Amino acid sequence: MINEKSLAWGRSKSCIRELAGYASARKAEIGIENVFDFSIGNPSVPAPPQVNDTIRALLDNTDSTMLHGYTPAPGLPSLRKAIADDLNKRYDANIIPEMVYVCCGAAAGLCSSIRALLCDGDEVIAFAPFFAEYTVFTEAACGRLLSVPPMDDMQPDISALESAITEKTKILIINTPNNPSGVLLTEDSLNKIADVMRKAQEKYGHSIYLLSDEPYRELVFDGVSTKSATRFYDNTIICYSFSKSLSLPGERIGYVAVSSTMAERQDIFDAICGAARGYGYVNAPSLMQRVVENCMGLTSDISAYKRNRDILYKGLSDCGFDCIKPDGAFYLFVKSPEPDAKAFSERAKKYELMLVPGDDFGVKGYVRLAYCVSEKTIVDSMPSFKKLAEEYGL
Ligand code: PLP
């Protein structure tokens, strides 16, 4: 006998991976330039030059056994301090270095935090649309994920949140800017969410934690930005990754930061360390810890994403598609012209357009386009979108 759940996760491919696989096969058959692959969220702009410069300098000037050796389990002390300082300076957060745990990307941070917090029967709430892996991360910690449907503009429905919270609720996950909608939570929404959570804590007599998943934090257009979630709600844990901001998704580097205003912060932090230990996640990549410390506060050039957003949003809107205008990240959420988004995605394949159905993100009737592609791909895809729109009489 083996673990049935693990077997099922290992064997089931996400819709995104399946579509990306299909896109690769089509590219091999008909040429890369003839396939408009909007399936996967892999950054398309290079890391800032300081990243490679730092790697070279580290390789040349640092003792190899130290450079590639184990670091303290929660990360290098100098990096933990740099992270806390950066969060406090740029986002008015209230983080102290002792509450920072450096880990392998946001995924490891989310898994460790969820595992640390959940006890038998506890539930996690996420606002739809949400990153599909939240379900796996929650179930791996023996919890249950419930989703709260969004408003038409993909902002969270606060009264639906109020109805969804029960005595079993332990965690609310927010993700801003959002994958897959690109929508940024406004300060007004954050205030309202915090209000509902404080009331629920009082009503049920136990802590409810806000898990703020922020891998796209710096990918925000039009100068819109908000203060740290820790300023809105005391029981906040930030899960961050340098995957998107520094274009380093394969290097697996990120962190968890527990708000210093959380009353039980030491217990929660220690439990996160313990959960990471239980998962075997100790020691984020040692070379990368030094790289991100040296590149703290830098961001890849996101002007290409903004240009892509503008071209794609206008192009698709002009074709007659109903799109949610993204404030950030690199995703566009488009309403399917037929109720079944999977059928729409299948039909789009006829024009070599790879669009991910929103069902896996907890919202039916939408598709996600990852526009972290070349500008040429977007421009060249427009005639195909026009033909697709015509098929629907738009
Ligand atoms: N959370 C969201 C919303 C994401 O989109 C992703 C990755 O795409 C992650 C978490 C995981 O980030 P990482 O690959 O850095 O672990």
Tab-separated table of C-alpha atoms and ligand atoms in Angstrom:
chain	number	residue	atom	x	y	z
A	1	MET	CA	0.000	0.000	0.000
A	2	ILE	CA	1.210	3.497	-0.747
A	3	ASN	CA	-0.272	6.862	0.032
A	4	GLU	CA	-3.269	7.283	-2.277
A	5	LYS	CA	-3.294	11.074	-2.093
A	6	SER	CA	0.374	11.387	-3.011
A	7	LEU	CA	-0.092	8.922	-5.835
A	8	ALA	CA	-3.025	10.926	-7.198
A	9	TRP	CA	-1.082	14.243	-7.010
A	10	GLY	CA	1.925	12.628	-8.666
A	11	ARG	CA	-0.147	11.185	-11.484
A	12	SER	CA	-2.532	14.057	-12.136
A	13	LYS	CA	-1.095	16.773	-14.318
A	14	SER	CA	-2.224	20.320	-13.778
A	15	CYS	CA	-4.185	21.781	-16.620
A	16	ILE	CA	-1.354	24.282	-17.118
A	17	ARG	CA	1.345	21.604	-17.441
A	18	GLU	CA	-0.834	19.618	-19.830
A	19	LEU	CA	-1.409	22.630	-22.065
A	20	ALA	CA	2.289	23.598	-21.893
A	21	GLY	CA	3.161	20.040	-22.983
A	22	TYR	CA	0.722	20.266	-25.887
A	23	ALA	CA	2.178	23.679	-26.844
A	24	SER	CA	5.726	22.251	-26.888
A	25	ALA	CA	4.610	19.427	-29.163
A	26	ARG	CA	2.904	21.886	-31.538
A	27	LYS	CA	6.012	24.120	-31.573
A	28	ALA	CA	8.107	21.118	-32.629
A	29	GLU	CA	5.592	20.287	-35.373
A	30	ILE	CA	4.798	23.680	-36.900
A	31	GLY	CA	7.513	26.024	-35.630
A	32	ILE	CA	7.824	28.039	-32.458
A	33	GLU	CA	6.710	31.274	-34.158
A	34	ASN	CA	3.367	29.741	-35.150
A	35	VAL	CA	2.267	28.796	-31.636
A	36	PHE	CA	0.939	31.460	-29.245
A	37	ASP	CA	1.698	29.918	-25.920
A	38	PHE	CA	0.100	31.762	-23.004
A	39	SER	CA	0.111	28.702	-20.738
A	40	ILE	CA	2.868	29.057	-18.173
A	41	GLY	CA	4.014	31.777	-15.733
A	42	ASN	CA	7.748	31.617	-16.384
A	43	PRO	CA	9.316	35.118	-16.282
A	44	SER	CA	10.318	36.295	-19.761
A	45	VAL	CA	12.581	39.191	-18.744
A	46	PRO	CA	16.117	38.445	-17.593
A	47	ALA	CA	17.280	38.799	-14.016
A	48	PRO	CA	18.916	42.163	-13.275
A	49	PRO	CA	22.620	42.094	-14.346
A	50	GLN	CA	23.638	42.344	-10.678
A	51	VAL	CA	22.408	38.761	-10.189
A	52	ASN	CA	24.955	37.199	-12.542
A	53	ASP	CA	27.638	39.693	-11.484
A	54	THR	CA	27.114	38.655	-7.857
A	55	ILE	CA	27.235	34.952	-8.732
A	56	ARG	CA	30.540	35.457	-10.595
A	57	ALA	CA	32.040	37.486	-7.763
A	58	LEU	CA	30.919	34.912	-5.180
A	59	LEU	CA	32.409	32.031	-7.189
A	60	ASP	CA	35.681	33.912	-7.617
A	61	ASN	CA	36.072	35.327	-4.126
A	62	THR	CA	34.432	33.017	-1.625
A	63	ASP	CA	35.808	29.862	-0.112
A	64	SER	CA	34.004	27.035	-1.898
A	65	THR	CA	33.256	24.908	1.177
A	66	MET	CA	31.649	27.908	2.829
A	67	LEU	CA	29.821	29.080	-0.288
A	68	HIS	CA	28.220	25.707	-0.916
A	69	GLY	CA	28.025	24.584	2.694
A	70	TYR	CA	25.021	24.384	5.015
A	71	THR	CA	23.773	27.672	6.418
A	72	PRO	CA	21.846	28.013	9.688
A	73	ALA	CA	18.417	26.374	9.140
A	74	PRO	CA	16.411	29.644	9.068
A	75	GLY	CA	18.928	31.293	6.738
A	76	LEU	CA	22.031	33.480	6.949
A	77	PRO	CA	21.639	36.067	9.743
A	78	SER	CA	22.773	38.892	7.435
A	79	LEU	CA	20.135	37.907	4.850
A	80	ARG	CA	17.364	37.703	7.460
A	81	LYS	CA	18.270	41.203	8.581
A	82	ALA	CA	18.395	42.496	4.996
A	83	ILE	CA	14.916	41.036	4.340
A	84	ALA	CA	13.417	42.606	7.474
A	85	ASP	CA	14.997	45.996	6.686
A	86	ASP	CA	13.780	45.857	3.088
A	87	LEU	CA	10.193	44.972	4.058
A	88	ASN	CA	10.083	47.707	6.676
A	89	LYS	CA	11.621	50.331	4.401
A	90	ARG	CA	9.710	49.667	1.201
A	91	TYR	CA	6.365	48.435	2.547
A	92	ASP	CA	6.164	49.908	6.021
A	93	ALA	CA	6.024	46.374	7.447
A	94	ASN	CA	6.895	45.466	11.024
A	95	ILE	CA	9.240	42.543	10.689
A	96	ILE	CA	12.237	41.717	12.852
A	97	PRO	CA	15.075	39.516	11.520
A	98	GLU	CA	14.377	36.813	14.124
A	99	MET	CA	10.933	36.277	12.539
A	100	VAL	CA	12.272	35.644	9.019
A	101	TYR	CA	12.672	32.088	7.740
A	102	VAL	CA	14.482	31.776	4.406
A	103	CYS	CA	13.153	28.913	2.289
A	104	CYS	CA	12.901	27.320	-1.142
A	105	GLY	CA	10.484	29.688	-2.866
A	106	ALA	CA	6.987	30.710	-1.879
A	107	ALA	CA	5.773	27.129	-2.300
A	108	ALA	CA	7.938	25.842	0.580
A	109	GLY	CA	6.952	28.872	2.673
A	110	LEU	CA	3.255	28.277	2.102
A	111	CYS	CA	3.501	24.527	2.777
A	112	SER	CA	5.485	25.079	5.996
A	113	SER	CA	3.163	27.813	7.254
A	114	ILE	CA	0.000	25.849	6.515
A	115	ARG	CA	1.448	22.699	8.109
A	116	ALA	CA	2.555	24.730	11.144
A	117	LEU	CA	-0.903	26.180	11.749
A	118	LEU	CA	-3.404	23.435	10.939
A	119	CYS	CA	-4.714	21.025	13.537
A	120	ASP	CA	-7.209	18.215	12.874
A	121	GLY	CA	-10.411	19.505	11.315
A	122	ASP	CA	-9.089	23.012	10.592
A	123	GLU	CA	-9.994	24.776	7.377
A	124	VAL	CA	-8.279	27.212	5.046
A	125	ILE	CA	-10.141	29.832	3.026
A	126	ALA	CA	-8.873	31.323	-0.232
A	127	PHE	CA	-10.484	33.985	-2.383
A	128	ALA	CA	-11.216	32.637	-5.853
A	129	PRO	CA	-9.594	32.819	-8.278
A	130	PHE	CA	-6.573	31.300	-6.523
A	131	PHE	CA	-3.292	29.516	-7.277
A	132	ALA	CA	-4.395	25.896	-7.708
A	133	GLU	CA	-1.544	24.489	-5.609
A	134	TYR	CA	-3.154	25.930	-2.442
A	135	THR	CA	-5.460	22.904	-2.496
A	136	VAL	CA	-2.545	20.461	-2.582
A	137	PHE	CA	-0.604	22.399	0.095
A	138	THR	CA	-3.662	22.391	2.376
A	139	GLU	CA	-4.565	18.750	1.852
A	140	ALA	CA	-0.927	17.729	2.421
A	141	ALA	CA	-1.355	19.285	5.877
A	142	CYS	CA	-4.590	17.266	6.333
A	143	GLY	CA	-6.736	20.397	6.038
A	144	ARG	CA	-9.627	21.391	3.801
A	145	LEU	CA	-9.567	24.353	1.436
A	146	LEU	CA	-12.747	26.364	0.946
A	147	SER	CA	-13.058	28.994	-1.701
A	148	VAL	CA	-14.945	32.294	-1.588
A	149	PRO	CA	-16.279	33.366	-4.995
A	150	PRO	CA	-15.198	36.789	-6.284
A	151	MET	CA	-17.177	39.875	-7.287
A	152	ASP	CA	-17.526	40.517	-11.037
A	153	ASP	CA	-14.353	42.655	-11.020
A	154	MET	CA	-12.446	39.806	-9.282
A	155	GLN	CA	-12.080	41.817	-6.072
A	156	PRO	CA	-12.941	39.729	-2.990
A	157	ASP	CA	-16.548	39.519	-1.895
A	158	ILE	CA	-16.340	40.594	1.739
A	159	SER	CA	-19.841	39.511	2.723
A	160	ALA	CA	-19.191	36.086	1.168
A	161	LEU	CA	-16.048	35.903	3.332
A	162	GLU	CA	-18.104	36.753	6.398
A	163	SER	CA	-20.474	33.863	5.628
A	164	ALA	CA	-17.636	31.424	4.839
A	165	ILE	CA	-15.717	31.830	8.111
A	166	THR	CA	-16.672	29.279	10.772
A	167	GLU	CA	-15.150	28.049	14.001
A	168	LYS	CA	-13.058	25.657	11.896
A	169	THR	CA	-11.350	28.466	9.960
A	170	LYS	CA	-7.669	28.790	10.840
A	171	ILE	CA	-6.164	30.523	7.785
A	172	LEU	CA	-7.213	32.972	5.097
A	173	ILE	CA	-4.862	33.119	2.094
A	174	ILE	CA	-4.626	36.313	0.084
A	175	ASN	CA	-2.538	36.772	-3.043
A	176	THR	CA	-1.916	40.238	-4.368
A	177	PRO	CA	-1.323	40.963	-7.220
A	178	ASN	CA	-3.248	37.853	-8.027
A	179	ASN	CA	-2.459	34.796	-10.080
A	180	PRO	CA	-4.560	34.321	-12.273
A	181	SER	CA	-6.444	37.656	-12.450
A	182	GLY	CA	-3.625	40.225	-12.028
A	183	VAL	CA	-5.920	42.122	-9.654
A	184	LEU	CA	-4.382	44.015	-6.735
A	185	LEU	CA	-6.181	44.103	-3.389
A	186	THR	CA	-7.014	47.688	-2.533
A	187	GLU	CA	-6.279	49.129	0.920
A	188	ASP	CA	-10.043	49.364	1.369
A	189	SER	CA	-10.422	45.616	0.705
A	190	LEU	CA	-7.526	44.825	3.066
A	191	ASN	CA	-9.131	46.914	5.812
A	192	LYS	CA	-12.467	45.182	5.341
A	193	ILE	CA	-10.870	41.721	5.313
A	194	ALA	CA	-8.970	42.545	8.516
A	195	ASP	CA	-12.170	43.760	10.148
A	196	VAL	CA	-14.058	40.569	9.320
A	197	MET	CA	-11.162	38.462	10.621
A	198	ARG	CA	-10.835	40.371	13.885
A	199	LYS	CA	-14.574	39.952	14.523
A	200	ALA	CA	-14.360	36.229	13.717
A	201	GLN	CA	-11.414	35.782	16.118
A	202	GLU	CA	-13.446	37.382	18.850
A	203	LYS	CA	-16.538	35.362	18.041
A	204	TYR	CA	-14.766	31.995	17.962
A	205	GLY	CA	-12.175	32.724	20.630
A	206	HIS	CA	-9.106	31.621	18.677
A	207	SER	CA	-6.566	33.092	16.288
A	208	ILE	CA	-7.217	33.168	12.562
A	209	TYR	CA	-4.113	33.803	10.480
A	210	LEU	CA	-3.739	35.821	7.316
A	211	LEU	CA	-1.293	34.181	4.921
A	212	SER	CA	-0.207	36.823	2.468
A	213	ASP	CA	1.226	35.114	-0.605
A	214	GLU	CA	3.275	37.795	-2.369
A	215	PRO	CA	5.460	36.411	-5.171
A	216	TYR	CA	4.237	39.145	-7.557
A	217	ARG	CA	4.546	41.989	-5.033
A	218	GLU	CA	6.923	44.104	-7.142
A	219	LEU	CA	5.181	43.388	-10.451
A	220	VAL	CA	2.737	46.267	-10.200
A	221	PHE	CA	1.962	48.735	-12.991
A	222	ASP	CA	0.685	52.308	-13.020
A	223	GLY	CA	2.393	53.143	-9.697
A	224	VAL	CA	-0.280	51.440	-7.597
A	225	SER	CA	1.059	49.850	-4.442
A	226	THR	CA	-0.136	49.096	-0.940
A	227	LYS	CA	1.423	48.923	2.490
A	228	SER	CA	2.358	45.548	3.908
A	229	ALA	CA	-0.525	43.295	4.998
A	230	THR	CA	1.139	43.280	8.443
A	231	ARG	CA	-0.040	46.906	8.815
A	232	PHE	CA	-3.674	45.852	8.424
A	233	TYR	CA	-3.815	42.731	10.587
A	234	ASP	CA	-1.606	41.534	13.442
A	235	ASN	CA	-1.842	37.781	12.824
A	236	THR	CA	-0.184	38.017	9.432
A	237	ILE	CA	2.448	35.782	7.852
A	238	ILE	CA	4.103	36.859	4.598
A	239	CYS	CA	5.161	34.191	2.100
A	240	TYR	CA	7.451	35.600	-0.542
A	241	SER	CA	9.615	34.388	-3.368
A	242	PHE	CA	12.273	36.014	-5.543
A	243	SER	CA	11.067	33.838	-8.455
A	244	LYS	CA	9.203	36.606	-10.256
A	245	SER	CA	10.750	39.840	-8.943
A	246	LEU	CA	14.291	38.726	-9.852
A	247	SER	CA	13.275	36.213	-12.565
A	248	LEU	CA	14.791	33.281	-10.641
A	249	PRO	CA	11.991	30.672	-10.467
A	250	GLY	CA	14.306	27.708	-10.942
A	251	GLU	CA	16.638	28.785	-8.146
A	252	ARG	CA	14.068	28.187	-5.389
A	253	ILE	CA	14.621	31.062	-3.034
A	254	GLY	CA	12.085	32.920	-0.897
A	255	TYR	CA	11.078	33.472	2.704
A	256	VAL	CA	8.396	33.457	5.370
A	257	ALA	CA	8.118	36.503	7.642
A	258	VAL	CA	5.927	36.480	10.765
A	259	SER	CA	4.575	39.839	11.858
A	260	SER	CA	6.222	41.148	15.000
A	261	THR	CA	2.793	42.369	16.158
A	262	MET	CA	1.493	38.793	16.382
A	263	ALA	CA	1.016	37.869	20.045
A	264	GLU	CA	2.077	34.221	19.592
A	265	ARG	CA	4.857	35.058	17.120
A	266	GLN	CA	7.597	32.963	18.731
A	267	ASP	CA	5.451	29.813	18.873
A	268	ILE	CA	4.252	30.329	15.316
A	269	PHE	CA	7.773	30.970	14.033
A	270	ASP	CA	9.117	27.884	15.827
A	271	ALA	CA	6.249	25.793	14.431
A	272	ILE	CA	7.078	27.005	10.906
A	273	CYS	CA	10.715	25.964	11.462
A	274	GLY	CA	9.438	22.598	12.717
A	275	ALA	CA	7.081	22.101	9.783
A	276	ALA	CA	9.883	22.938	7.328
A	277	ARG	CA	12.042	20.400	9.147
A	278	GLY	CA	9.277	17.820	8.893
A	279	TYR	CA	9.071	18.383	5.147
A	280	GLY	CA	12.883	18.234	4.809
A	281	TYR	CA	13.003	21.833	3.551
A	282	VAL	CA	15.821	23.033	5.825
A	283	ASN	CA	18.488	25.195	4.232
A	284	ALA	CA	17.450	27.213	1.232
A	285	PRO	CA	20.141	27.201	-1.506
A	286	SER	CA	23.261	28.680	0.031
A	287	LEU	CA	24.629	30.442	-3.071
A	288	MET	CA	21.226	32.009	-3.768
A	289	GLN	CA	20.891	33.267	-0.195
A	290	ARG	CA	24.007	35.367	-0.794
A	291	VAL	CA	22.841	36.476	-4.229
A	292	VAL	CA	19.455	37.784	-3.086
A	293	GLU	CA	21.046	39.512	-0.099
A	294	ASN	CA	23.262	41.433	-2.487
A	295	CYS	CA	20.360	42.184	-4.840
A	296	MET	CA	17.816	43.133	-2.161
A	297	GLY	CA	15.330	45.730	-3.396
A	298	LEU	CA	16.170	45.215	-7.090
A	299	THR	CA	13.521	44.129	-9.597
A	300	SER	CA	13.812	42.798	-13.139
A	301	ASP	CA	12.780	45.365	-15.755
A	302	ILE	CA	8.995	44.988	-15.669
A	303	SER	CA	8.342	47.547	-18.402
A	304	ALA	CA	8.090	44.660	-20.904
A	305	TYR	CA	5.255	43.117	-18.863
A	306	LYS	CA	3.434	46.437	-18.761
A	307	ARG	CA	3.793	46.839	-22.540
A	308	ASN	CA	2.520	43.296	-23.054
A	309	ARG	CA	-0.402	43.944	-20.733
A	310	ASP	CA	-1.382	47.088	-22.623
A	311	ILE	CA	-1.176	45.484	-26.077
A	312	LEU	CA	-2.990	42.314	-25.034
A	313	TYR	CA	-5.701	44.023	-22.989
A	314	LYS	CA	-6.486	46.528	-25.751
A	315	GLY	CA	-6.191	43.954	-28.542
A	316	LEU	CA	-8.531	41.457	-26.911
A	317	SER	CA	-10.994	44.129	-25.779
A	318	ASP	CA	-11.087	45.489	-29.346
A	319	CYS	CA	-11.871	41.968	-30.576
A	320	GLY	CA	-14.896	41.974	-28.259
A	321	PHE	CA	-13.532	39.817	-25.433
A	322	ASP	CA	-14.454	40.800	-21.898
A	323	CYS	CA	-11.168	41.141	-19.931
A	324	ILE	CA	-10.287	41.982	-16.328
A	325	LYS	CA	-7.692	44.772	-16.500
A	326	PRO	CA	-4.661	43.547	-14.539
A	327	ASP	CA	-2.946	45.893	-12.074
A	328	GLY	CA	0.090	43.649	-11.867
A	329	ALA	CA	1.665	40.167	-12.148
A	330	PHE	CA	1.722	38.908	-15.738
A	331	TYR	CA	-1.683	37.327	-16.218
A	332	LEU	CA	-4.826	38.389	-18.029
A	333	PHE	CA	-8.175	36.834	-17.031
A	334	VAL	CA	-10.618	36.748	-19.909
A	335	LYS	CA	-14.305	35.831	-19.816
A	336	SER	CA	-15.051	32.829	-21.965
A	337	PRO	CA	-17.644	33.654	-24.643
A	338	GLU	CA	-19.273	30.288	-23.899
A	339	PRO	CA	-20.093	29.050	-20.364
A	340	ASP	CA	-17.610	26.165	-20.566
A	341	ALA	CA	-14.083	27.649	-20.454
A	342	LYS	CA	-12.563	24.240	-21.218
A	343	ALA	CA	-14.513	24.107	-24.495
A	344	PHE	CA	-13.352	27.661	-25.269
A	345	SER	CA	-9.733	26.716	-24.566
A	346	GLU	CA	-10.103	23.683	-26.870
A	347	ARG	CA	-11.525	25.861	-29.638
A	348	ALA	CA	-8.671	28.366	-29.225
A	349	LYS	CA	-6.200	25.559	-29.920
A	350	LYS	CA	-7.504	25.497	-33.500
A	351	TYR	CA	-5.794	28.888	-33.918
A	352	GLU	CA	-2.709	27.754	-31.968
A	353	LEU	CA	-3.741	29.900	-28.987
A	354	MET	CA	-2.911	28.252	-25.644
A	355	LEU	CA	-5.279	29.609	-22.981
A	356	VAL	CA	-5.652	27.979	-19.557
A	357	PRO	CA	-9.254	27.350	-18.424
A	358	GLY	CA	-9.970	29.053	-15.088
A	359	ASP	CA	-11.665	26.006	-13.539
A	360	ASP	CA	-8.471	24.936	-11.738
A	361	PHE	CA	-8.271	28.414	-10.193
A	362	GLY	CA	-11.718	27.995	-8.667
A	363	VAL	CA	-13.630	30.190	-11.146
A	364	LYS	CA	-15.623	28.805	-14.035
A	365	GLY	CA	-16.187	30.648	-17.301
A	366	TYR	CA	-12.774	32.346	-17.606
A	367	VAL	CA	-9.396	31.588	-19.159
A	368	ARG	CA	-5.962	32.760	-18.010
A	369	LEU	CA	-3.331	34.132	-20.364
A	370	ALA	CA	0.241	34.292	-19.031
A	371	TYR	CA	1.652	37.228	-21.006
A	372	CYS	CA	5.239	36.723	-19.866
A	373	VAL	CA	6.097	36.092	-23.518
A	374	SER	CA	7.811	38.190	-26.186
A	375	GLU	CA	5.992	41.276	-27.438
A	376	LYS	CA	6.212	39.760	-30.926
A	377	THR	CA	4.237	36.699	-29.772
A	378	ILE	CA	1.463	38.994	-28.562
A	379	VAL	CA	1.403	41.129	-31.704
A	380	ASP	CA	1.525	38.059	-33.963
A	381	SER	CA	-1.272	36.367	-32.026
A	382	MET	CA	-3.804	39.121	-32.719
A	383	PRO	CA	-5.094	37.808	-36.084
A	384	SER	CA	-5.756	34.452	-34.385
A	385	PHE	CA	-7.695	36.132	-31.591
A	386	LYS	CA	-9.714	38.022	-34.215
A	387	LYS	CA	-10.642	34.774	-35.967
A	388	LEU	CA	-11.532	33.179	-32.639
A	389	ALA	CA	-13.729	36.156	-31.734
A	390	GLU	CA	-15.460	35.959	-35.126
A	391	GLU	CA	-16.306	32.317	-34.486
A	392	TYR	CA	-18.271	33.510	-31.476
A	393	GLY	CA	-19.842	36.403	-33.359
A	394	LEU	CA	-18.169	39.006	-31.105
B	1	PLP	N1	1.959	31.549	-5.172
B	1	PLP	C1	1.547	31.964	-6.370
B	1	PLP	C2	0.324	32.797	-6.459
B	1	PLP	C3	2.245	31.601	-7.535
B	1	PLP	O1	1.797	32.019	-8.726
B	1	PLP	C4	3.407	30.813	-7.399
B	1	PLP	C5	4.173	30.402	-8.570
B	1	PLP	O2	3.848	30.646	-9.696
B	1	PLP	C6	3.804	30.415	-6.116
B	1	PLP	C7	3.066	30.795	-5.025
B	1	PLP	C8	5.014	29.569	-5.921
B	1	PLP	O3	6.159	30.349	-6.074
B	1	PLP	P1	7.606	29.672	-6.120
B	1	PLP	O4	7.748	29.059	-7.455
B	1	PLP	O5	8.532	30.773	-5.920
B	1	PLP	O6	7.653	28.691	-5.038
